[in-house]
PDB file of C-alpha atoms and ligand atoms in Angstrom:
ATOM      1  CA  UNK A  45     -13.268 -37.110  19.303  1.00  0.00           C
ATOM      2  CA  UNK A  46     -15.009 -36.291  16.324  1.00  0.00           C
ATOM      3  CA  UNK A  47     -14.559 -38.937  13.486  1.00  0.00           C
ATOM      4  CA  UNK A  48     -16.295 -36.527  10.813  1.00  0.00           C
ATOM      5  CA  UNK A  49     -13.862 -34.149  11.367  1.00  0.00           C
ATOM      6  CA  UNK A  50     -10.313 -34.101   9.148  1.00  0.00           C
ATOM      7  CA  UNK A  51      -8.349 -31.336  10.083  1.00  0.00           C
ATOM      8  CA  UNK A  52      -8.967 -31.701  14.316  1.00  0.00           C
ATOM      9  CA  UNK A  53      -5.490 -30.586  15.962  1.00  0.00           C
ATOM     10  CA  UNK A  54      -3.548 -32.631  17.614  1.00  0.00           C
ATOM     11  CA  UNK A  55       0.210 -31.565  19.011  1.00  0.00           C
ATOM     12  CA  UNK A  56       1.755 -34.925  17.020  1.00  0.00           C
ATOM     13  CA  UNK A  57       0.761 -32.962  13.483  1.00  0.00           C
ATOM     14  CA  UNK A  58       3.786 -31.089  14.327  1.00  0.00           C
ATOM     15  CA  UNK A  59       5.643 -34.499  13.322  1.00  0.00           C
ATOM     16  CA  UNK A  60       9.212 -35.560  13.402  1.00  0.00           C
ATOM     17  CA  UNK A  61      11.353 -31.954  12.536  1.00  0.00           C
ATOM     18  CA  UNK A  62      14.649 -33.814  12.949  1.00  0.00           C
ATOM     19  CA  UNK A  63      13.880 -36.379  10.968  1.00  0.00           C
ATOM     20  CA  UNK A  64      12.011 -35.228   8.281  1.00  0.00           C
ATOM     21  CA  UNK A  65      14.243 -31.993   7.587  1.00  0.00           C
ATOM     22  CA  UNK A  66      17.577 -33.469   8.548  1.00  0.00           C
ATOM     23  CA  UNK A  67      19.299 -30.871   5.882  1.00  0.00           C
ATOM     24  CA  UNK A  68      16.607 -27.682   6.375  1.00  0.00           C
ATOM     25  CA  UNK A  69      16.164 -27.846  10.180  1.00  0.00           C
ATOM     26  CA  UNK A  70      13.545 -26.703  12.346  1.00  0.00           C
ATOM     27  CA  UNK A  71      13.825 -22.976  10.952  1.00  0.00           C
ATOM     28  CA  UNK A  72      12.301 -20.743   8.332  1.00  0.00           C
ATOM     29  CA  UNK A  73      12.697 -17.119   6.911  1.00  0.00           C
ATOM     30  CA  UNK A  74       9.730 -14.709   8.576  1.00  0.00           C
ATOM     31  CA  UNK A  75       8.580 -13.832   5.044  1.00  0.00           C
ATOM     32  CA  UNK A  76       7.112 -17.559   4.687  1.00  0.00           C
ATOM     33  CA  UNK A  77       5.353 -17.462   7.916  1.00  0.00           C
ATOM     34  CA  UNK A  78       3.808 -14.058   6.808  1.00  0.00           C
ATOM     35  CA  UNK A  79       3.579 -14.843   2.965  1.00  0.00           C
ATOM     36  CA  UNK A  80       0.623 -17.551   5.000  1.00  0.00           C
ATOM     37  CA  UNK A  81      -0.566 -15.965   7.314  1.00  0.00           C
ATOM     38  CA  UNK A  82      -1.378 -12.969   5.037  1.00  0.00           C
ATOM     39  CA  UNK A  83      -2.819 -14.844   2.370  1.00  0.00           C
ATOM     40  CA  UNK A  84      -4.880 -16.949   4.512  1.00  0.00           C
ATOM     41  CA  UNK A  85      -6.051 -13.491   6.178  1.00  0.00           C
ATOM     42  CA  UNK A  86      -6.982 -12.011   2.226  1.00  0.00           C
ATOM     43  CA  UNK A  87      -9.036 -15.393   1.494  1.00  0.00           C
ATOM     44  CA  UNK A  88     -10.696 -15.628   4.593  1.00  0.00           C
ATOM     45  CA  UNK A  89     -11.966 -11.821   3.966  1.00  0.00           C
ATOM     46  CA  UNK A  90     -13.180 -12.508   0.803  1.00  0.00           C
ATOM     47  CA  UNK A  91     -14.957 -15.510   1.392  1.00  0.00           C
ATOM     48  CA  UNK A  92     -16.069 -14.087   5.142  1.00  0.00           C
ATOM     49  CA  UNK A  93     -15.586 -10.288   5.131  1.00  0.00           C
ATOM     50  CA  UNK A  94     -13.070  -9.250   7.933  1.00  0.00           C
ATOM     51  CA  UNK A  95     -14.725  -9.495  11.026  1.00  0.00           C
ATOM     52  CA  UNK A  96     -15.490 -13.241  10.579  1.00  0.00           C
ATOM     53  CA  UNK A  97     -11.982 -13.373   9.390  1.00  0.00           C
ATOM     54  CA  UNK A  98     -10.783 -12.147  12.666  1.00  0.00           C
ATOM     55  CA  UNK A  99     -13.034 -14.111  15.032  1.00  0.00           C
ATOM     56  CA  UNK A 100     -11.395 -17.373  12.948  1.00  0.00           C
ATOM     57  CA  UNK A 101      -7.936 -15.988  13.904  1.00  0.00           C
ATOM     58  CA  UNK A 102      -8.704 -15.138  17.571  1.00  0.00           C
ATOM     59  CA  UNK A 103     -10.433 -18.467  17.883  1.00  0.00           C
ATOM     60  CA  UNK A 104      -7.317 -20.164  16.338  1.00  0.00           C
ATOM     61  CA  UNK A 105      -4.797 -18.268  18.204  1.00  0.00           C
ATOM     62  CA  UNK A 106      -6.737 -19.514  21.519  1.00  0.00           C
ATOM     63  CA  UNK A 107      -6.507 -23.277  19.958  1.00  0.00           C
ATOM     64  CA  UNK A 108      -2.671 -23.088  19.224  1.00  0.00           C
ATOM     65  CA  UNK A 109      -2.532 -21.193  23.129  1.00  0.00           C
ATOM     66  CA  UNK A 110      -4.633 -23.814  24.627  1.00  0.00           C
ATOM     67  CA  UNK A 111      -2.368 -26.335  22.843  1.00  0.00           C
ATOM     68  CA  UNK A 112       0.951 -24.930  23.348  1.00  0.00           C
ATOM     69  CA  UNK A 113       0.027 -24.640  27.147  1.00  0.00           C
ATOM     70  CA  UNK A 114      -0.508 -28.273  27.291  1.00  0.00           C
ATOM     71  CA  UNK A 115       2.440 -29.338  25.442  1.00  0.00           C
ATOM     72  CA  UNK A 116       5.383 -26.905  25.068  1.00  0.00           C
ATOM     73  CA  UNK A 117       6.202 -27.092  28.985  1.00  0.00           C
ATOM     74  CA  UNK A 118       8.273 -29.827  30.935  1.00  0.00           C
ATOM     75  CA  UNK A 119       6.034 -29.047  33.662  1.00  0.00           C
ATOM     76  CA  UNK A 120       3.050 -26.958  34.229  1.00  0.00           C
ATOM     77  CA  UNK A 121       3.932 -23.200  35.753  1.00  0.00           C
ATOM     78  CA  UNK A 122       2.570 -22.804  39.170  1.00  0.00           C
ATOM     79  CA  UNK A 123       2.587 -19.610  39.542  1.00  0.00           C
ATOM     80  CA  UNK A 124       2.151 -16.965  37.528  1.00  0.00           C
ATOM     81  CA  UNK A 125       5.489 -15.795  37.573  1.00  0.00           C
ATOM     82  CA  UNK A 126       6.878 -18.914  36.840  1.00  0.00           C
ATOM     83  CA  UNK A 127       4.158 -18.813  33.614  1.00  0.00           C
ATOM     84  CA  UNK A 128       5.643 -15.571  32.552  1.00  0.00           C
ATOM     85  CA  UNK A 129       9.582 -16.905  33.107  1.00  0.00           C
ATOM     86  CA  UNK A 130       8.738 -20.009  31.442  1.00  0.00           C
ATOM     87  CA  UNK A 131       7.083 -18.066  28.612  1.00  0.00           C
ATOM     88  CA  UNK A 132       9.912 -15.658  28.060  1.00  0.00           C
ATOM     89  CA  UNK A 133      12.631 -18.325  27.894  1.00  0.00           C
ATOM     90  CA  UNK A 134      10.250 -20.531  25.374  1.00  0.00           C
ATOM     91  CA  UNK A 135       8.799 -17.793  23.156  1.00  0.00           C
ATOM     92  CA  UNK A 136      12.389 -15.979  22.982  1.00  0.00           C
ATOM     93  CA  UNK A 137      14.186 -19.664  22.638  1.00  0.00           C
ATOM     94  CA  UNK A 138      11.375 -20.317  19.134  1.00  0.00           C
ATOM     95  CA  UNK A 139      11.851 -17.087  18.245  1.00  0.00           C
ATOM     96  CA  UNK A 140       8.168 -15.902  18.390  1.00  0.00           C
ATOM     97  CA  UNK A 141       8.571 -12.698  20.555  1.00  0.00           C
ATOM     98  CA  UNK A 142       9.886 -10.974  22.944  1.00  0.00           C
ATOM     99  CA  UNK A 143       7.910 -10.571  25.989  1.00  0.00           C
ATOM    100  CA  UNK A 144       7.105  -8.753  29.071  1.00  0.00           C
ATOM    101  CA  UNK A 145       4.731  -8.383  31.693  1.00  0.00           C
ATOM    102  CA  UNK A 146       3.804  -4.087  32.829  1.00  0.00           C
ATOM    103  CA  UNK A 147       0.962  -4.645  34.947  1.00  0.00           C
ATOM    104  CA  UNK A 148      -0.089  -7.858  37.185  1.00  0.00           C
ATOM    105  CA  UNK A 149      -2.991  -7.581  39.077  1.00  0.00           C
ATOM    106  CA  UNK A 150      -3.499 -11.142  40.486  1.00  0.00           C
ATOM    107  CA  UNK A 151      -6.486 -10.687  42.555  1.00  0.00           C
ATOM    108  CA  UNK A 152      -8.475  -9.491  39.599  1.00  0.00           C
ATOM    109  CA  UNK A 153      -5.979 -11.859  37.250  1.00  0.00           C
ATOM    110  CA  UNK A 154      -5.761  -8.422  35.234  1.00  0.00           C
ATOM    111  CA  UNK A 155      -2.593  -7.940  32.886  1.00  0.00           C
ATOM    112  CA  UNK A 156      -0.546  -6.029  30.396  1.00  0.00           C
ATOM    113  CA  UNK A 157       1.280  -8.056  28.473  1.00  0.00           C
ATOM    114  CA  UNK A 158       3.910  -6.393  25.665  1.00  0.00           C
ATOM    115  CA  UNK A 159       5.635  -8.884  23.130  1.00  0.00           C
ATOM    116  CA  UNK A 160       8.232  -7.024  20.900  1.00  0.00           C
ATOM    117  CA  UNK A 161      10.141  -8.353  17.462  1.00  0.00           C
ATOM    118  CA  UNK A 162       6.775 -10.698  17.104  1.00  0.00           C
ATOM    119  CA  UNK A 163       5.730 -13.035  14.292  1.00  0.00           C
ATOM    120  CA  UNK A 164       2.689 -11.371  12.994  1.00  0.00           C
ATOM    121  CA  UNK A 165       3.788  -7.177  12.859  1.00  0.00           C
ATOM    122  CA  UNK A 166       6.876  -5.738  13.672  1.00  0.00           C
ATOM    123  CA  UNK A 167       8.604  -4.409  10.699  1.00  0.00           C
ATOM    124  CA  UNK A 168       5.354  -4.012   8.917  1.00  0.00           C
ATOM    125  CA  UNK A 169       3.915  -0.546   7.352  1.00  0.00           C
ATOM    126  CA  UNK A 170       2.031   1.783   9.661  1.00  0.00           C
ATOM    127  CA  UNK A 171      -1.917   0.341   9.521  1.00  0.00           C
ATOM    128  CA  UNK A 172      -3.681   2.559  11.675  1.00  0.00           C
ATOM    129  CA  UNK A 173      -5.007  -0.819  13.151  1.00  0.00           C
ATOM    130  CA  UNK A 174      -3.286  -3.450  15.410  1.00  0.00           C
ATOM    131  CA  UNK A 175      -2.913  -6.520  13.426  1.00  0.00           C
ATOM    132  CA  UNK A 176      -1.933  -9.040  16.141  1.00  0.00           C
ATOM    133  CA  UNK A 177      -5.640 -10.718  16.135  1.00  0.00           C
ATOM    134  CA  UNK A 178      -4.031 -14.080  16.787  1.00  0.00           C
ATOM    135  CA  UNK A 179      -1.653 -13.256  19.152  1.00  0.00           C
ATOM    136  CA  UNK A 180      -4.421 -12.026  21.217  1.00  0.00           C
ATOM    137  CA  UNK A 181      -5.778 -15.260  20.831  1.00  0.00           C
ATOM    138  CA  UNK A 182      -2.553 -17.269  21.515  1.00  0.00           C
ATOM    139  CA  UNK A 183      -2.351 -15.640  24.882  1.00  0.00           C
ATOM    140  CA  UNK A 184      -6.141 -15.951  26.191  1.00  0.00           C
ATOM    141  CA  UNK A 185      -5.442 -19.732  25.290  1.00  0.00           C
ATOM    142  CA  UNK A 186      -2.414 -20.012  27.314  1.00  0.00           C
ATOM    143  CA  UNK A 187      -3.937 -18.094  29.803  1.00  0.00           C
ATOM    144  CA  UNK A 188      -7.268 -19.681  30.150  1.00  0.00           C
ATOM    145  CA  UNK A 189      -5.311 -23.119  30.452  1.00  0.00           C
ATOM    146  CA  UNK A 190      -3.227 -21.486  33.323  1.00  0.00           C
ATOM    147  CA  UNK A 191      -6.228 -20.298  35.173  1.00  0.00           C
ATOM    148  CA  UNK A 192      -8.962 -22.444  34.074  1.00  0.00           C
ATOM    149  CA  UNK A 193     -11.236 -19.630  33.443  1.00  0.00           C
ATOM    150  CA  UNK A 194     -12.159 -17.960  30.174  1.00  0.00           C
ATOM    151  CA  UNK A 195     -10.056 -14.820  29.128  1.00  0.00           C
ATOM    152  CA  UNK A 196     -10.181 -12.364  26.708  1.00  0.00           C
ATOM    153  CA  UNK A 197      -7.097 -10.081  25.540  1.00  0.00           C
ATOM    154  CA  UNK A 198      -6.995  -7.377  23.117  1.00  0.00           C
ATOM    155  CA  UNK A 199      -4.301  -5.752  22.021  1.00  0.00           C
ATOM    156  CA  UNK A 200      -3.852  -1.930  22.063  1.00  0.00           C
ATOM    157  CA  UNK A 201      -0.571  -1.396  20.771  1.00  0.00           C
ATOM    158  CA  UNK A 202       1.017  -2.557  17.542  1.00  0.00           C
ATOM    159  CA  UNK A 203       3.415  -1.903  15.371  1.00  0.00           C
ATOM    160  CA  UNK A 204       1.208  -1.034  13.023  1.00  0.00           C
ATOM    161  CA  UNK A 205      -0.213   2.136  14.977  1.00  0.00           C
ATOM    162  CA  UNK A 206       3.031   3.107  15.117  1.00  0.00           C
ATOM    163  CA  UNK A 207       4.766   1.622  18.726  1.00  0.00           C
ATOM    164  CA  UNK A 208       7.560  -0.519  18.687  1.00  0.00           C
ATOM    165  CA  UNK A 209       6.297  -3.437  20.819  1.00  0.00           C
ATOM    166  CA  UNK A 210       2.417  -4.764  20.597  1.00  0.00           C
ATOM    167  CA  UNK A 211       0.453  -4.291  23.741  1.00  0.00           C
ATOM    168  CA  UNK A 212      -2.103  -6.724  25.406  1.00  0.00           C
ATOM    169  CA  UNK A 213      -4.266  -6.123  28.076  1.00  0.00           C
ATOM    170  CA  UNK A 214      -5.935  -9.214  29.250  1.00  0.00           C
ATOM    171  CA  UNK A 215      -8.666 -10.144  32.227  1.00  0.00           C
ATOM    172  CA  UNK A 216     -11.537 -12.845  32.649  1.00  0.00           C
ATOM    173  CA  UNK A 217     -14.593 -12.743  30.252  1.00  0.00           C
ATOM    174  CA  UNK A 218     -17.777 -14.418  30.708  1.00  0.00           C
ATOM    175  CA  UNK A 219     -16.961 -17.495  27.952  1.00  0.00           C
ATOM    176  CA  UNK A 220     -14.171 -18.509  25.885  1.00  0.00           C
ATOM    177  CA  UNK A 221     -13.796 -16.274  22.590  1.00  0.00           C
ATOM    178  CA  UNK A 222     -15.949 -13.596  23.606  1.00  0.00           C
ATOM    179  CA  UNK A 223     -15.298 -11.405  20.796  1.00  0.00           C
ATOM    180  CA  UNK A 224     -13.321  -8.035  21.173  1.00  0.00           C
ATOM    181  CA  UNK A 225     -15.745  -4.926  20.402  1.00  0.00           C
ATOM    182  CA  UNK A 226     -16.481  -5.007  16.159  1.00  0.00           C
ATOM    183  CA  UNK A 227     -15.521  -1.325  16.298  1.00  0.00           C
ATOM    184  CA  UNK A 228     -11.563  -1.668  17.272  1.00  0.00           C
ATOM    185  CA  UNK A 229     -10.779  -2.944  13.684  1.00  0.00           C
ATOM    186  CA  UNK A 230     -12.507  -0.381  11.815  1.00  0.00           C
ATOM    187  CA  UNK A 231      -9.345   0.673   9.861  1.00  0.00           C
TER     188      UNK A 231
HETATM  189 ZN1   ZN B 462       0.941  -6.076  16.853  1.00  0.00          ZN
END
Protein backbone atom coordinates (compact mmCIF):
# COMPACT_ATOMS: atom_id res chain seq x y z
CA UNK A 1 0.00 0.00 0.00
CA UNK A 2 0.88 3.41 -0.42
CA UNK A 3 2.05 5.13 2.89
CA UNK A 4 1.99 8.73 1.16
CA UNK A 5 -1.37 8.37 0.49
CA UNK A 6 -4.29 9.60 3.22
CA UNK A 7 -7.50 9.11 1.86
CA UNK A 8 -6.73 5.23 0.18
CA UNK A 9 -10.17 3.22 0.60
CA UNK A 10 -10.51 0.63 2.56
CA UNK A 11 -14.15 -1.23 3.27
CA UNK A 12 -13.44 -0.76 7.38
CA UNK A 13 -13.84 3.34 6.72
CA UNK A 14 -17.38 2.41 6.63
CA UNK A 15 -16.88 1.88 10.58
CA UNK A 16 -19.13 0.65 13.27
CA UNK A 17 -23.00 2.03 12.07
CA UNK A 18 -24.55 0.31 15.09
CA UNK A 19 -22.44 1.55 17.35
CA UNK A 20 -21.65 4.82 16.50
CA UNK A 21 -25.37 5.91 15.55
CA UNK A 22 -27.18 3.80 18.09
CA UNK A 23 -30.13 6.64 18.10
CA UNK A 24 -29.84 7.78 14.06
CA UNK A 25 -29.34 4.31 12.49
CA UNK A 26 -27.87 3.27 9.39
CA UNK A 27 -30.31 5.61 7.29
CA UNK A 28 -30.44 9.06 5.79
CA UNK A 29 -32.91 11.37 3.83
CA UNK A 30 -31.92 11.26 -0.22
CA UNK A 31 -31.56 15.05 -0.15
CA UNK A 32 -28.18 14.61 1.98
CA UNK A 33 -26.77 12.07 -0.28
CA UNK A 34 -27.55 14.48 -3.24
CA UNK A 35 -26.95 17.85 -1.31
CA UNK A 36 -22.94 15.84 -1.66
CA UNK A 37 -22.89 14.46 -4.38
CA UNK A 38 -24.03 17.66 -6.20
CA UNK A 39 -21.80 19.90 -4.56
CA UNK A 40 -18.86 17.77 -4.91
CA UNK A 41 -19.94 17.54 -8.77
CA UNK A 42 -20.11 21.86 -8.88
CA UNK A 43 -16.47 22.00 -7.18
CA UNK A 44 -14.95 19.45 -9.09
CA UNK A 45 -16.18 21.48 -12.39
CA UNK A 46 -14.83 24.48 -11.32
CA UNK A 47 -11.62 23.45 -10.26
CA UNK A 48 -11.52 20.67 -13.36
CA UNK A 49 -14.15 21.71 -15.94
CA UNK A 50 -16.76 18.84 -16.42
CA UNK A 51 -15.24 16.30 -18.32
CA UNK A 52 -12.41 15.76 -15.75
CA UNK A 53 -15.18 16.00 -13.30
CA UNK A 54 -16.83 13.06 -14.82
CA UNK A 55 -13.83 10.81 -15.47
CA UNK A 56 -13.25 11.37 -11.34
CA UNK A 57 -16.84 10.09 -10.87
CA UNK A 58 -16.68 7.14 -13.32
CA UNK A 59 -13.31 6.25 -11.88
CA UNK A 60 -14.85 6.44 -8.33
CA UNK A 61 -17.98 4.69 -9.10
CA UNK A 62 -15.63 1.71 -10.48
CA UNK A 63 -13.62 1.97 -6.94
CA UNK A 64 -16.83 1.80 -4.73
CA UNK A 65 -18.01 -1.27 -7.56
CA UNK A 66 -14.75 -2.95 -7.31
CA UNK A 67 -15.11 -2.59 -3.51
CA UNK A 68 -18.61 -3.41 -2.96
CA UNK A 69 -17.99 -6.62 -5.12
CA UNK A 70 -15.41 -7.72 -2.75
CA UNK A 71 -17.19 -7.02 0.35
CA UNK A 72 -21.00 -6.64 0.27
CA UNK A 73 -21.50 -10.51 -0.64
CA UNK A 74 -21.53 -13.62 1.79
CA UNK A 75 -20.15 -15.38 -1.05
CA UNK A 76 -18.97 -14.57 -4.45
CA UNK A 77 -21.88 -15.06 -7.36
CA UNK A 78 -20.98 -17.78 -9.70
CA UNK A 79 -22.87 -17.17 -12.23
CA UNK A 80 -24.11 -14.41 -13.68
CA UNK A 81 -27.49 -14.88 -12.76
CA UNK A 82 -26.78 -15.47 -9.39
CA UNK A 83 -24.68 -11.82 -9.71
CA UNK A 84 -27.81 -10.21 -10.93
CA UNK A 85 -30.19 -12.05 -8.01
CA UNK A 86 -27.70 -11.24 -5.50
CA UNK A 87 -27.55 -7.65 -6.78
CA UNK A 88 -31.26 -7.08 -6.84
CA UNK A 89 -31.88 -8.37 -3.30
CA UNK A 90 -28.69 -6.15 -1.98
CA UNK A 91 -29.16 -2.93 -3.97
CA UNK A 92 -33.13 -3.07 -3.32
CA UNK A 93 -32.41 -4.28 0.55
CA UNK A 94 -29.80 -0.58 0.85
CA UNK A 95 -32.11 1.10 -0.97
CA UNK A 96 -29.83 2.19 -3.91
CA UNK A 97 -32.02 1.06 -6.92
CA UNK A 98 -34.07 -0.94 -8.41
CA UNK A 99 -32.68 -3.17 -10.94
CA UNK A 100 -33.06 -5.28 -13.92
CA UNK A 101 -31.33 -7.04 -16.48
CA UNK A 102 -33.11 -6.58 -20.63
CA UNK A 103 -30.46 -8.04 -22.56
CA UNK A 104 -27.68 -10.83 -21.58
CA UNK A 105 -25.48 -11.81 -24.08
CA UNK A 106 -22.95 -14.07 -22.23
CA UNK A 107 -20.78 -15.14 -24.97
CA UNK A 108 -19.92 -11.58 -25.82
CA UNK A 109 -20.57 -10.71 -21.80
CA UNK A 110 -22.80 -7.86 -23.49
CA UNK A 111 -25.67 -6.29 -21.24
CA UNK A 112 -28.48 -3.89 -20.61
CA UNK A 113 -28.78 -3.15 -17.37
CA UNK A 114 -31.92 -0.67 -16.12
CA UNK A 115 -31.87 0.51 -12.35
CA UNK A 116 -35.09 2.53 -11.48
CA UNK A 117 -35.89 4.86 -8.14
CA UNK A 118 -31.80 5.27 -8.08
CA UNK A 119 -29.61 7.41 -5.82
CA UNK A 120 -28.16 9.83 -8.22
CA UNK A 121 -31.52 10.96 -10.71
CA UNK A 122 -34.85 9.91 -10.43
CA UNK A 123 -37.07 12.65 -9.35
CA UNK A 124 -34.70 15.18 -10.73
CA UNK A 125 -35.61 18.01 -13.51
CA UNK A 126 -35.44 17.02 -17.16
CA UNK A 127 -31.40 17.64 -18.16
CA UNK A 128 -31.26 16.73 -21.60
CA UNK A 129 -28.17 14.66 -20.35
CA UNK A 130 -27.98 11.38 -18.31
CA UNK A 131 -26.49 12.20 -15.05
CA UNK A 132 -25.76 8.70 -13.67
CA UNK A 133 -21.78 9.08 -14.42
CA UNK A 134 -21.09 7.08 -11.28
CA UNK A 135 -23.46 4.59 -11.51
CA UNK A 136 -21.93 3.70 -14.72
CA UNK A 137 -18.93 3.40 -12.89
CA UNK A 138 -20.33 1.41 -9.89
CA UNK A 139 -21.42 -1.26 -12.29
CA UNK A 140 -18.16 -1.68 -14.61
CA UNK A 141 -16.50 -2.14 -11.05
CA UNK A 142 -18.75 -4.81 -9.97
CA UNK A 143 -18.63 -6.18 -13.19
CA UNK A 144 -15.00 -6.19 -13.93
CA UNK A 145 -14.54 -7.97 -10.41
CA UNK A 146 -17.15 -10.62 -11.60
CA UNK A 147 -15.41 -11.27 -14.82
CA UNK A 148 -11.95 -10.25 -14.28
CA UNK A 149 -11.78 -8.29 -17.38
CA UNK A 150 -12.07 -4.55 -17.88
CA UNK A 151 -15.63 -3.13 -18.70
CA UNK A 152 -17.01 -0.13 -19.68
CA UNK A 153 -20.86 0.91 -19.27
CA UNK A 154 -22.57 3.94 -20.32
CA UNK A 155 -25.72 4.81 -19.66
CA UNK A 156 -28.34 5.82 -22.29
CA UNK A 157 -31.32 6.40 -20.42
CA UNK A 158 -31.95 8.67 -17.46
CA UNK A 159 -34.30 10.31 -15.82
CA UNK A 160 -33.06 13.26 -16.78
CA UNK A 161 -33.77 12.74 -20.66
CA UNK A 162 -36.95 12.14 -19.69
CA UNK A 163 -37.43 7.95 -19.01
CA UNK A 164 -38.42 6.69 -15.88
CA UNK A 165 -35.65 4.13 -15.19
CA UNK A 166 -31.74 4.85 -16.21
CA UNK A 167 -30.40 2.55 -18.83
CA UNK A 168 -26.88 0.88 -19.03
CA UNK A 169 -25.45 -0.90 -21.67
CA UNK A 170 -22.26 -2.53 -20.71
CA UNK A 171 -19.47 -4.92 -22.63
CA UNK A 172 -15.56 -5.45 -22.32
CA UNK A 173 -13.18 -2.48 -23.14
CA UNK A 174 -9.62 -2.66 -23.79
CA UNK A 175 -8.49 -1.23 -19.99
CA UNK A 176 -10.17 -0.28 -16.93
CA UNK A 177 -11.84 3.35 -17.14
CA UNK A 178 -11.67 3.72 -20.70
CA UNK A 179 -13.52 6.83 -20.92
CA UNK A 180 -17.10 7.03 -22.52
CA UNK A 181 -16.99 9.24 -25.86
CA UNK A 182 -16.41 13.31 -24.58
CA UNK A 183 -19.35 14.07 -26.87
CA UNK A 184 -22.33 12.13 -24.84
CA UNK A 185 -22.26 14.88 -22.09
CA UNK A 186 -22.40 17.79 -24.24
CA UNK A 187 -25.60 19.17 -22.57
ZN1 LIG B 1 -29.82 8.26 -14.60
Amino acid sequence: MDSTRKYAFTWSLLGDIEAGRPNLGPNLRMEVYRLMQFCFRDVLEQHYGAAETDRLFYEAGTLAGREFYKNAFESKPETFNTLILELQKKLKELGMAILRVEETDLENLQFTLTMAEDLDCSGLPELGYEVCVYDEGFLSGILEEFTGRPFKVREVDCWCTSERTCRFEARPSESSLETFPETQRAG
